[in-house]
């Protein structure tokens, strides 16, 4: 095994552990400020659902196909993230959606981008499964 393969395996192991530990239901509360004085501060709350995805599951096979990967079961693991966000002031639903992440080596695949419905991918690095994934 080459040093590059060992590094990729290490990254995959770390991100797999991170995704496994992230599984569950989460609550996020945040505030949005603008520099425009006539725009009010927005306070939001979100319910976030995270599910760990095993290699070969239907969601990861679909993601591999969307990225035209030769091997449909190549993604070693992944995560489903769903959310529903509401305004705290009036309890009005602002946003609802979901996304799928998949991992192969040091590449993180996603079924859609932040500003595009098209599949996207990015290199990542991770040094600790307790920490944050850095995008490159």
Short mmCIF file of N, CA and C in Angstrom, two decimals:
data_model
loop_
_atom_site.label_atom_id
_atom_site.label_comp_id
_atom_site.label_asym_id
_atom_site.label_seq_id
_atom_site.Cartn_x
_atom_site.Cartn_y
_atom_site.Cartn_z
N UNK A 1 0.85 -1.18 0.00
CA UNK A 1 0.00 0.00 0.00
C UNK A 1 0.90 1.24 0.00
N UNK A 2 0.61 2.19 -0.87
CA UNK A 2 1.42 3.41 -0.97
C UNK A 2 1.05 4.38 0.15
N UNK A 3 1.92 5.37 0.36
CA UNK A 3 1.64 6.37 1.40
C UNK A 3 0.39 7.18 1.07
N UNK A 4 0.12 7.40 -0.22
CA UNK A 4 -1.09 8.11 -0.63
C UNK A 4 -2.33 7.28 -0.27
N UNK A 5 -2.28 5.98 -0.53
CA UNK A 5 -3.41 5.10 -0.20
C UNK A 5 -3.64 5.05 1.32
N UNK A 6 -2.54 5.02 2.08
CA UNK A 6 -2.66 5.02 3.55
C UNK A 6 -3.29 6.32 4.03
N UNK A 7 -2.88 7.45 3.46
CA UNK A 7 -3.45 8.75 3.84
C UNK A 7 -4.93 8.81 3.50
N UNK A 8 -5.32 8.29 2.32
CA UNK A 8 -6.73 8.28 1.94
C UNK A 8 -7.55 7.41 2.88
N UNK A 9 -7.00 6.24 3.23
CA UNK A 9 -7.68 5.33 4.15
C UNK A 9 -7.86 6.01 5.50
N UNK A 10 -6.83 6.71 5.95
CA UNK A 10 -6.90 7.42 7.22
C UNK A 10 -7.98 8.50 7.19
N UNK A 11 -8.05 9.28 6.10
CA UNK A 11 -9.08 10.30 5.95
C UNK A 11 -10.47 9.66 5.96
N UNK A 12 -10.63 8.58 5.23
CA UNK A 12 -11.93 7.90 5.17
C UNK A 12 -12.34 7.39 6.55
N UNK A 13 -11.40 6.86 7.31
CA UNK A 13 -11.69 6.35 8.64
C UNK A 13 -12.13 7.48 9.57
N UNK A 14 -11.42 8.61 9.51
CA UNK A 14 -11.77 9.75 10.35
C UNK A 14 -13.14 10.32 10.02
N UNK A 15 -13.42 10.50 8.72
CA UNK A 15 -14.71 11.09 8.35
C UNK A 15 -15.85 10.11 8.62
N UNK A 16 -15.59 8.81 8.49
CA UNK A 16 -16.61 7.81 8.81
C UNK A 16 -16.98 7.90 10.29
N UNK A 17 -15.97 8.00 11.14
CA UNK A 17 -16.23 8.12 12.58
C UNK A 17 -16.98 9.43 12.89
N UNK A 18 -16.60 10.50 12.20
CA UNK A 18 -17.29 11.79 12.38
C UNK A 18 -18.76 11.68 11.99
N UNK A 19 -19.04 11.09 10.83
CA UNK A 19 -20.42 10.93 10.38
C UNK A 19 -21.22 10.04 11.34
N UNK A 20 -20.60 8.96 11.82
CA UNK A 20 -21.29 8.07 12.76
C UNK A 20 -21.65 8.81 14.06
N UNK A 21 -20.70 9.61 14.57
CA UNK A 21 -20.94 10.33 15.82
C UNK A 21 -21.90 11.50 15.65
N UNK A 22 -22.08 11.97 14.42
CA UNK A 22 -22.98 13.10 14.15
C UNK A 22 -24.43 12.66 14.02
N UNK A 23 -24.66 11.36 13.90
CA UNK A 23 -26.02 10.86 13.68
C UNK A 23 -26.93 11.25 14.84
N UNK A 24 -28.14 11.70 14.49
CA UNK A 24 -29.12 12.05 15.51
C UNK A 24 -29.93 13.26 15.11
N UNK A 25 -30.70 13.76 16.05
CA UNK A 25 -31.51 14.96 15.84
C UNK A 25 -30.85 16.12 16.56
N UNK A 26 -30.70 17.23 15.86
CA UNK A 26 -30.00 18.39 16.38
C UNK A 26 -30.90 19.61 16.31
N UNK A 27 -30.60 20.58 17.16
CA UNK A 27 -31.33 21.85 17.18
C UNK A 27 -30.31 22.98 17.04
N UNK A 28 -30.61 23.92 16.15
CA UNK A 28 -29.72 25.07 15.92
C UNK A 28 -30.53 26.35 16.07
N UNK A 29 -29.97 27.30 16.81
CA UNK A 29 -30.59 28.62 16.94
C UNK A 29 -29.54 29.65 16.54
N UNK A 30 -29.92 30.60 15.69
CA UNK A 30 -28.94 31.58 15.22
C UNK A 30 -29.62 32.90 14.88
N UNK A 31 -28.79 33.89 14.70
CA UNK A 31 -29.25 35.23 14.41
C UNK A 31 -28.51 35.74 13.18
N UNK A 32 -29.25 36.37 12.26
CA UNK A 32 -28.65 36.96 11.06
C UNK A 32 -28.69 38.47 11.18
N UNK A 33 -27.53 39.09 11.02
CA UNK A 33 -27.43 40.54 11.05
C UNK A 33 -27.09 41.05 9.66
N UNK A 34 -27.56 42.24 9.34
CA UNK A 34 -27.18 42.86 8.07
C UNK A 34 -26.57 44.22 8.36
N UNK A 35 -25.85 44.75 7.39
CA UNK A 35 -25.25 46.07 7.53
C UNK A 35 -26.21 47.17 7.09
N UNK A 36 -27.37 46.77 6.60
CA UNK A 36 -28.38 47.73 6.17
C UNK A 36 -29.26 48.08 7.37
N UNK A 37 -29.31 49.36 7.76
CA UNK A 37 -30.06 49.72 8.97
C UNK A 37 -31.56 49.47 8.91
N UNK A 38 -32.16 49.49 7.73
CA UNK A 38 -33.61 49.30 7.63
C UNK A 38 -34.03 47.84 7.52
N UNK A 39 -33.08 46.90 7.58
CA UNK A 39 -33.39 45.47 7.53
C UNK A 39 -33.25 44.90 8.94
N UNK A 40 -34.32 44.32 9.43
CA UNK A 40 -34.34 43.80 10.80
C UNK A 40 -33.47 42.55 10.94
N UNK A 41 -32.96 42.37 12.14
CA UNK A 41 -32.23 41.15 12.47
C UNK A 41 -33.21 39.98 12.41
N UNK A 42 -32.75 38.86 11.87
CA UNK A 42 -33.60 37.67 11.79
C UNK A 42 -33.09 36.63 12.77
N UNK A 43 -34.01 36.07 13.54
CA UNK A 43 -33.67 34.98 14.44
C UNK A 43 -34.32 33.72 13.91
N UNK A 44 -33.51 32.67 13.79
CA UNK A 44 -33.97 31.41 13.18
C UNK A 44 -33.72 30.25 14.14
N UNK A 45 -34.55 29.23 13.99
CA UNK A 45 -34.32 27.98 14.68
C UNK A 45 -34.47 26.85 13.65
N UNK A 46 -33.64 25.83 13.78
CA UNK A 46 -33.69 24.71 12.84
C UNK A 46 -33.66 23.39 13.59
N UNK A 47 -34.41 22.45 13.08
CA UNK A 47 -34.33 21.06 13.51
C UNK A 47 -33.57 20.34 12.41
N UNK A 48 -32.48 19.68 12.78
CA UNK A 48 -31.60 19.02 11.81
C UNK A 48 -31.56 17.53 12.12
N UNK A 49 -31.77 16.71 11.11
CA UNK A 49 -31.70 15.26 11.26
C UNK A 49 -30.49 14.76 10.47
N UNK A 50 -29.63 14.00 11.13
CA UNK A 50 -28.44 13.45 10.49
C UNK A 50 -28.49 11.93 10.61
N UNK A 51 -28.32 11.25 9.47
CA UNK A 51 -28.30 9.78 9.45
C UNK A 51 -27.01 9.31 8.79
N UNK A 52 -26.35 8.35 9.42
CA UNK A 52 -25.15 7.75 8.84
C UNK A 52 -25.56 6.82 7.71
N UNK A 53 -24.83 6.85 6.59
CA UNK A 53 -25.12 5.99 5.44
C UNK A 53 -23.97 5.02 5.22
N UNK A 54 -24.29 3.73 5.19
CA UNK A 54 -23.30 2.67 4.97
C UNK A 54 -22.96 2.54 3.49
N UNK A 55 -21.77 2.07 3.21
CA UNK A 55 -21.35 1.80 1.84
C UNK A 55 -22.36 0.86 1.17
N UNK A 56 -22.73 1.17 -0.07
CA UNK A 56 -23.64 0.33 -0.83
C UNK A 56 -25.12 0.60 -0.61
N UNK A 57 -25.46 1.54 0.27
CA UNK A 57 -26.88 1.83 0.50
C UNK A 57 -27.46 2.55 -0.73
N UNK A 58 -28.78 2.49 -0.92
CA UNK A 58 -29.40 3.09 -2.11
C UNK A 58 -29.08 4.58 -2.31
N UNK A 59 -29.02 5.36 -1.22
CA UNK A 59 -28.74 6.79 -1.35
C UNK A 59 -27.34 7.03 -1.90
N UNK A 60 -26.35 6.24 -1.44
CA UNK A 60 -24.97 6.43 -1.92
C UNK A 60 -24.80 5.90 -3.34
N UNK A 61 -25.53 4.87 -3.70
CA UNK A 61 -25.49 4.38 -5.09
C UNK A 61 -26.05 5.45 -6.02
N UNK A 62 -27.16 6.07 -5.63
CA UNK A 62 -27.74 7.15 -6.43
C UNK A 62 -26.76 8.33 -6.55
N UNK A 63 -26.07 8.66 -5.45
CA UNK A 63 -25.08 9.75 -5.47
C UNK A 63 -23.91 9.41 -6.39
N UNK A 64 -23.44 8.16 -6.33
CA UNK A 64 -22.34 7.73 -7.21
C UNK A 64 -22.75 7.84 -8.67
N UNK A 65 -23.98 7.46 -8.98
CA UNK A 65 -24.48 7.59 -10.36
C UNK A 65 -24.55 9.05 -10.78
N UNK A 66 -24.99 9.93 -9.89
CA UNK A 66 -25.09 11.36 -10.21
C UNK A 66 -23.72 11.96 -10.52
N UNK A 67 -22.67 11.38 -9.91
CA UNK A 67 -21.31 11.85 -10.15
C UNK A 67 -20.59 11.02 -11.21
N UNK A 68 -21.31 10.11 -11.85
CA UNK A 68 -20.76 9.26 -12.92
C UNK A 68 -19.55 8.45 -12.46
N UNK A 69 -19.57 7.95 -11.22
CA UNK A 69 -18.49 7.09 -10.75
C UNK A 69 -18.65 5.72 -11.40
N UNK A 70 -17.54 5.14 -11.83
CA UNK A 70 -17.59 3.83 -12.50
C UNK A 70 -18.17 2.75 -11.59
N UNK A 71 -17.72 2.73 -10.34
CA UNK A 71 -18.20 1.74 -9.37
C UNK A 71 -19.31 2.38 -8.54
N UNK A 72 -20.52 1.91 -8.69
CA UNK A 72 -21.67 2.49 -7.99
C UNK A 72 -21.60 2.33 -6.48
N UNK A 73 -20.79 1.39 -5.99
CA UNK A 73 -20.67 1.18 -4.54
C UNK A 73 -19.33 1.69 -4.01
N UNK A 74 -18.67 2.57 -4.76
CA UNK A 74 -17.34 3.06 -4.39
C UNK A 74 -17.35 3.96 -3.15
N UNK A 75 -18.42 4.71 -2.94
CA UNK A 75 -18.45 5.63 -1.80
C UNK A 75 -18.43 4.82 -0.51
N UNK A 76 -17.42 5.07 0.35
CA UNK A 76 -17.20 4.21 1.51
C UNK A 76 -18.18 4.46 2.65
N UNK A 77 -18.76 5.64 2.70
CA UNK A 77 -19.78 5.97 3.70
C UNK A 77 -20.38 7.32 3.32
N UNK A 78 -21.35 7.74 4.08
CA UNK A 78 -21.95 9.03 3.79
C UNK A 78 -22.87 9.47 4.91
N UNK A 79 -23.58 10.53 4.63
CA UNK A 79 -24.48 11.10 5.62
C UNK A 79 -25.66 11.77 4.92
N UNK A 80 -26.84 11.53 5.46
CA UNK A 80 -28.04 12.25 5.03
C UNK A 80 -28.25 13.36 6.05
N UNK A 81 -28.46 14.58 5.57
CA UNK A 81 -28.75 15.71 6.46
C UNK A 81 -30.03 16.38 5.99
N UNK A 82 -31.03 16.39 6.85
CA UNK A 82 -32.29 17.06 6.55
C UNK A 82 -32.52 18.18 7.56
N UNK A 83 -33.21 19.24 7.14
CA UNK A 83 -33.44 20.36 8.04
C UNK A 83 -34.78 21.03 7.77
N UNK A 84 -35.28 21.66 8.80
CA UNK A 84 -36.46 22.51 8.69
C UNK A 84 -36.19 23.73 9.56
N UNK A 85 -36.17 24.90 8.94
CA UNK A 85 -35.86 26.14 9.64
C UNK A 85 -37.09 27.03 9.73
N UNK A 86 -37.23 27.69 10.87
CA UNK A 86 -38.37 28.59 11.09
C UNK A 86 -37.87 29.90 11.69
N UNK A 87 -38.65 30.94 11.45
CA UNK A 87 -38.41 32.23 12.07
C UNK A 87 -38.87 32.16 13.52
N UNK A 88 -38.05 32.62 14.44
CA UNK A 88 -38.43 32.62 15.86
C UNK A 88 -39.53 33.65 16.11
N UNK A 89 -39.47 34.79 15.40
CA UNK A 89 -40.44 35.87 15.64
C UNK A 89 -41.88 35.45 15.33
N UNK A 90 -42.10 34.79 14.20
CA UNK A 90 -43.48 34.47 13.80
C UNK A 90 -43.72 32.98 13.54
N UNK A 91 -42.74 32.15 13.84
CA UNK A 91 -42.84 30.69 13.68
C UNK A 91 -43.14 30.27 12.24
N UNK A 92 -42.86 31.16 11.28
CA UNK A 92 -43.09 30.86 9.87
C UNK A 92 -41.94 30.02 9.31
N UNK A 93 -42.30 28.95 8.56
CA UNK A 93 -41.28 28.10 7.96
C UNK A 93 -40.54 28.88 6.88
N UNK A 94 -39.22 28.90 6.96
CA UNK A 94 -38.38 29.63 6.01
C UNK A 94 -37.72 28.68 5.02
N UNK A 95 -37.27 27.55 5.53
CA UNK A 95 -36.50 26.66 4.67
C UNK A 95 -36.68 25.22 5.12
N UNK A 96 -36.76 24.34 4.14
CA UNK A 96 -36.83 22.90 4.41
C UNK A 96 -36.09 22.21 3.29
N UNK A 97 -35.26 21.24 3.63
CA UNK A 97 -34.54 20.55 2.58
C UNK A 97 -33.69 19.43 3.14
N UNK A 98 -32.91 18.84 2.25
CA UNK A 98 -32.01 17.76 2.65
C UNK A 98 -30.89 17.67 1.63
N UNK A 99 -29.83 17.00 2.03
CA UNK A 99 -28.70 16.76 1.14
C UNK A 99 -28.04 15.45 1.55
N UNK A 100 -27.33 14.86 0.62
CA UNK A 100 -26.60 13.62 0.86
C UNK A 100 -25.12 13.88 0.63
N UNK A 101 -24.28 13.42 1.56
CA UNK A 101 -22.83 13.48 1.42
C UNK A 101 -22.31 12.06 1.25
N UNK A 102 -21.26 11.89 0.44
CA UNK A 102 -20.59 10.61 0.29
C UNK A 102 -19.09 10.83 0.26
N UNK A 103 -18.32 9.82 0.69
CA UNK A 103 -16.87 9.96 0.81
C UNK A 103 -16.16 8.88 0.00
N UNK A 104 -15.13 9.32 -0.71
CA UNK A 104 -14.22 8.41 -1.38
C UNK A 104 -12.84 9.06 -1.36
N UNK A 105 -11.91 8.43 -0.64
CA UNK A 105 -10.58 9.02 -0.51
C UNK A 105 -10.68 10.35 0.21
N UNK A 106 -10.08 11.38 -0.37
CA UNK A 106 -10.15 12.71 0.24
C UNK A 106 -11.14 13.61 -0.49
N UNK A 107 -12.10 13.00 -1.18
CA UNK A 107 -13.13 13.76 -1.89
C UNK A 107 -14.47 13.55 -1.20
N UNK A 108 -15.15 14.65 -0.94
CA UNK A 108 -16.49 14.63 -0.37
C UNK A 108 -17.47 14.96 -1.49
N UNK A 109 -18.35 14.03 -1.80
CA UNK A 109 -19.34 14.19 -2.86
C UNK A 109 -20.66 14.64 -2.23
N UNK A 110 -21.39 15.47 -2.94
CA UNK A 110 -22.68 15.95 -2.44
C UNK A 110 -23.68 15.94 -3.58
N UNK A 111 -24.94 15.66 -3.26
CA UNK A 111 -25.95 15.57 -4.31
C UNK A 111 -26.34 16.93 -4.87
N UNK A 112 -26.03 18.01 -4.16
CA UNK A 112 -26.35 19.35 -4.63
C UNK A 112 -25.45 20.35 -3.91
N UNK A 113 -25.21 21.47 -4.57
CA UNK A 113 -24.41 22.51 -3.96
C UNK A 113 -25.28 23.49 -3.19
N UNK A 114 -24.63 24.41 -2.50
CA UNK A 114 -25.36 25.41 -1.73
C UNK A 114 -26.20 26.31 -2.64
N UNK A 115 -25.61 26.71 -3.75
CA UNK A 115 -26.29 27.65 -4.65
C UNK A 115 -26.69 27.00 -5.98
N UNK A 116 -26.60 25.68 -6.05
CA UNK A 116 -26.95 24.98 -7.29
C UNK A 116 -27.58 23.63 -6.96
N UNK A 117 -28.53 23.19 -7.76
CA UNK A 117 -29.12 21.86 -7.54
C UNK A 117 -28.26 20.74 -8.14
N UNK A 118 -27.15 21.11 -8.80
CA UNK A 118 -26.29 20.12 -9.44
C UNK A 118 -25.36 19.45 -8.43
N UNK A 119 -24.97 18.19 -8.69
CA UNK A 119 -24.02 17.50 -7.81
C UNK A 119 -22.68 18.25 -7.77
N UNK A 120 -22.08 18.30 -6.60
CA UNK A 120 -20.79 18.96 -6.42
C UNK A 120 -19.86 18.05 -5.63
N UNK A 121 -18.57 18.33 -5.72
CA UNK A 121 -17.59 17.59 -4.93
C UNK A 121 -16.46 18.54 -4.55
N UNK A 122 -15.76 18.19 -3.48
CA UNK A 122 -14.65 19.02 -3.01
C UNK A 122 -13.67 18.14 -2.26
N UNK A 123 -12.40 18.52 -2.33
CA UNK A 123 -11.39 17.85 -1.52
C UNK A 123 -11.58 18.30 -0.07
N UNK A 124 -11.29 17.42 0.87
CA UNK A 124 -11.40 17.77 2.28
C UNK A 124 -10.20 17.21 3.01
N UNK A 125 -9.96 17.71 4.21
CA UNK A 125 -8.97 17.10 5.09
C UNK A 125 -9.53 17.11 6.50
N UNK A 126 -9.12 16.13 7.26
CA UNK A 126 -9.62 16.00 8.62
C UNK A 126 -8.52 15.37 9.45
N UNK A 127 -8.25 15.93 10.61
CA UNK A 127 -7.20 15.39 11.47
C UNK A 127 -7.74 14.78 12.75
N UNK A 128 -9.05 14.98 13.01
CA UNK A 128 -9.63 14.52 14.25
C UNK A 128 -11.13 14.30 14.05
N UNK A 129 -11.67 13.13 14.37
CA UNK A 129 -13.09 12.88 14.15
C UNK A 129 -13.99 13.72 15.07
N UNK A 130 -13.40 14.35 16.08
CA UNK A 130 -14.16 15.25 16.96
C UNK A 130 -14.26 16.64 16.36
N UNK A 131 -13.46 16.90 15.33
CA UNK A 131 -13.33 18.25 14.80
C UNK A 131 -14.18 18.52 13.59
N UNK A 132 -13.78 19.53 12.88
CA UNK A 132 -14.51 20.03 11.73
C UNK A 132 -13.81 19.59 10.46
N UNK A 133 -14.60 19.31 9.43
CA UNK A 133 -14.04 18.98 8.12
C UNK A 133 -13.65 20.28 7.44
N UNK A 134 -12.42 20.35 6.96
CA UNK A 134 -11.97 21.53 6.21
C UNK A 134 -12.13 21.25 4.73
N UNK A 135 -12.73 22.20 4.02
CA UNK A 135 -12.91 22.10 2.57
C UNK A 135 -11.72 22.74 1.90
N UNK A 136 -11.32 22.18 0.78
CA UNK A 136 -10.21 22.77 0.02
C UNK A 136 -10.72 23.32 -1.26
#
